[in-house]
GROMACS .gro file of C-alpha atoms in nm:
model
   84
    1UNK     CA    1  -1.286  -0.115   2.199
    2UNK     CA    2  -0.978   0.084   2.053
    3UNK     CA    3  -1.161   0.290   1.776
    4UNK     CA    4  -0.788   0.488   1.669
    5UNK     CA    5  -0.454   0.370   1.537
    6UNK     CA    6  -0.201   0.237   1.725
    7UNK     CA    7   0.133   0.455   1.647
    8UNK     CA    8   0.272   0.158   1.445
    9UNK     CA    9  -0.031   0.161   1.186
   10UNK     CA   10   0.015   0.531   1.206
   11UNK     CA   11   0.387   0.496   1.111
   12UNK     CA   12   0.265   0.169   0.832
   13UNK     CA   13  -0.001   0.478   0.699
   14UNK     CA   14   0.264   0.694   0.662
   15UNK     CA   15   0.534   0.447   0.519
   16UNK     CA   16   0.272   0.353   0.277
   17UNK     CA   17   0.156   0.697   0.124
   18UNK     CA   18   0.494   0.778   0.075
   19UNK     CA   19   0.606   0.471  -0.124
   20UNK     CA   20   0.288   0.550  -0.306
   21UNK     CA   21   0.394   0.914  -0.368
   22UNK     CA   22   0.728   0.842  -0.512
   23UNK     CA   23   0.620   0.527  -0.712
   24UNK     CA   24   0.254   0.579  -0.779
   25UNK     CA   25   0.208   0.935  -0.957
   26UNK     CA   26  -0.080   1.075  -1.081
   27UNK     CA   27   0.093   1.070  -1.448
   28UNK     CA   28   0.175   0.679  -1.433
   29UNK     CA   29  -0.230   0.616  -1.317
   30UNK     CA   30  -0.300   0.808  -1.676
   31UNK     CA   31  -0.087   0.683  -1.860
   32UNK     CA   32  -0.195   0.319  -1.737
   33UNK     CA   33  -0.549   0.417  -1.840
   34UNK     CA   34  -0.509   0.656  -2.101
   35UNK     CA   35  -0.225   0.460  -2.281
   36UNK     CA   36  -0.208   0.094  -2.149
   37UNK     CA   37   0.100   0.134  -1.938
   38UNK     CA   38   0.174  -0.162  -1.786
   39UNK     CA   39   0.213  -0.106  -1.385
   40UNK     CA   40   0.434  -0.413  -1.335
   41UNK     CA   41   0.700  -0.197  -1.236
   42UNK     CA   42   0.486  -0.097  -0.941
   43UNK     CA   43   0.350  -0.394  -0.816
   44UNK     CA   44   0.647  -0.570  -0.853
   45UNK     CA   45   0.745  -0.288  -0.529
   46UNK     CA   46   0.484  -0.342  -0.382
   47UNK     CA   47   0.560  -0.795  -0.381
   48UNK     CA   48   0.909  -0.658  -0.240
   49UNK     CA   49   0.749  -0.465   0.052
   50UNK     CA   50   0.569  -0.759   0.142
   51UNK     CA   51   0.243  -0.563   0.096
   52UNK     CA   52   0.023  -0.862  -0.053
   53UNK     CA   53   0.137  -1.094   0.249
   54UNK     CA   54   0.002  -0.847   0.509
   55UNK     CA   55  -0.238  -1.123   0.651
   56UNK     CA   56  -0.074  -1.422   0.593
   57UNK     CA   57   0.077  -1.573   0.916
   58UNK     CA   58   0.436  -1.524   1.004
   59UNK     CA   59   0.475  -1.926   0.926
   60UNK     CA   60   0.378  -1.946   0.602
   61UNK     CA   61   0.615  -1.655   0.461
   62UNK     CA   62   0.387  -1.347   0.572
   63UNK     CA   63   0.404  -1.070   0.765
   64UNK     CA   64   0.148  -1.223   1.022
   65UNK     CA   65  -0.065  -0.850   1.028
   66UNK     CA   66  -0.444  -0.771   1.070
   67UNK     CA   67  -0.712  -0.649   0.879
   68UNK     CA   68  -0.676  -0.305   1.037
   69UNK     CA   69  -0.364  -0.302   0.884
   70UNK     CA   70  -0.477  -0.442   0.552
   71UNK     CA   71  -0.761  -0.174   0.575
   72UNK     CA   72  -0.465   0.125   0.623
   73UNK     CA   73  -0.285  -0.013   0.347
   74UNK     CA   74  -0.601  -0.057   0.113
   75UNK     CA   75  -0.697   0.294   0.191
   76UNK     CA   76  -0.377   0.466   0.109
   77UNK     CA   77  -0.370   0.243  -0.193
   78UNK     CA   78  -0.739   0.391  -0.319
   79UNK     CA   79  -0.563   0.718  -0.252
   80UNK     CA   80  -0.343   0.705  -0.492
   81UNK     CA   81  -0.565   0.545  -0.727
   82UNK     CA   82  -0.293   0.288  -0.784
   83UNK     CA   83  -0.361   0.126  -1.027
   84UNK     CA   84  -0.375  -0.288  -1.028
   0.00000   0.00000   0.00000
């Protein structure tokens, strides 16, 4: 049983956190709290990176991934506190 991340989930972790840190700041999460911000702007990046289709097979428009990689991308996504 492979208990550590294969180098592309390393590189997806990485890719991730910084999307996350240019689009995601700490100011935007306030100001979608604080303020009612809307965050469209953000997940509407995050529809064109394909991140919502992670699991969904390769045949029905997805990028065909697992949950380990669903898991990465959740975590770096709690991270940032992004909101959504």
């Amino acid at each position: 049983m492979q208990l550590e991340f294969t180098p592309e989930q390393e590189e997806l972790r990485d890719s991730v956190h910084a999307v996350l840190e240019r689009e995601c700041p700490i100011r935007l999460v306030r100001a979608v709290v604080e303020d009612g911000v809307s965050a469209d702007a953000l997940w509407k990046h995050m529809v064109e990176l394909g991140w919502p289709a992670l699991t969904i097979p390769e045949a029905h428009g997805g990028l065909g991934l697992t949950a380990v990689e669903l898991a990465v991308v959740v975590e770096e996504l709690g991270q940032a506190i992004a909101p959504g």
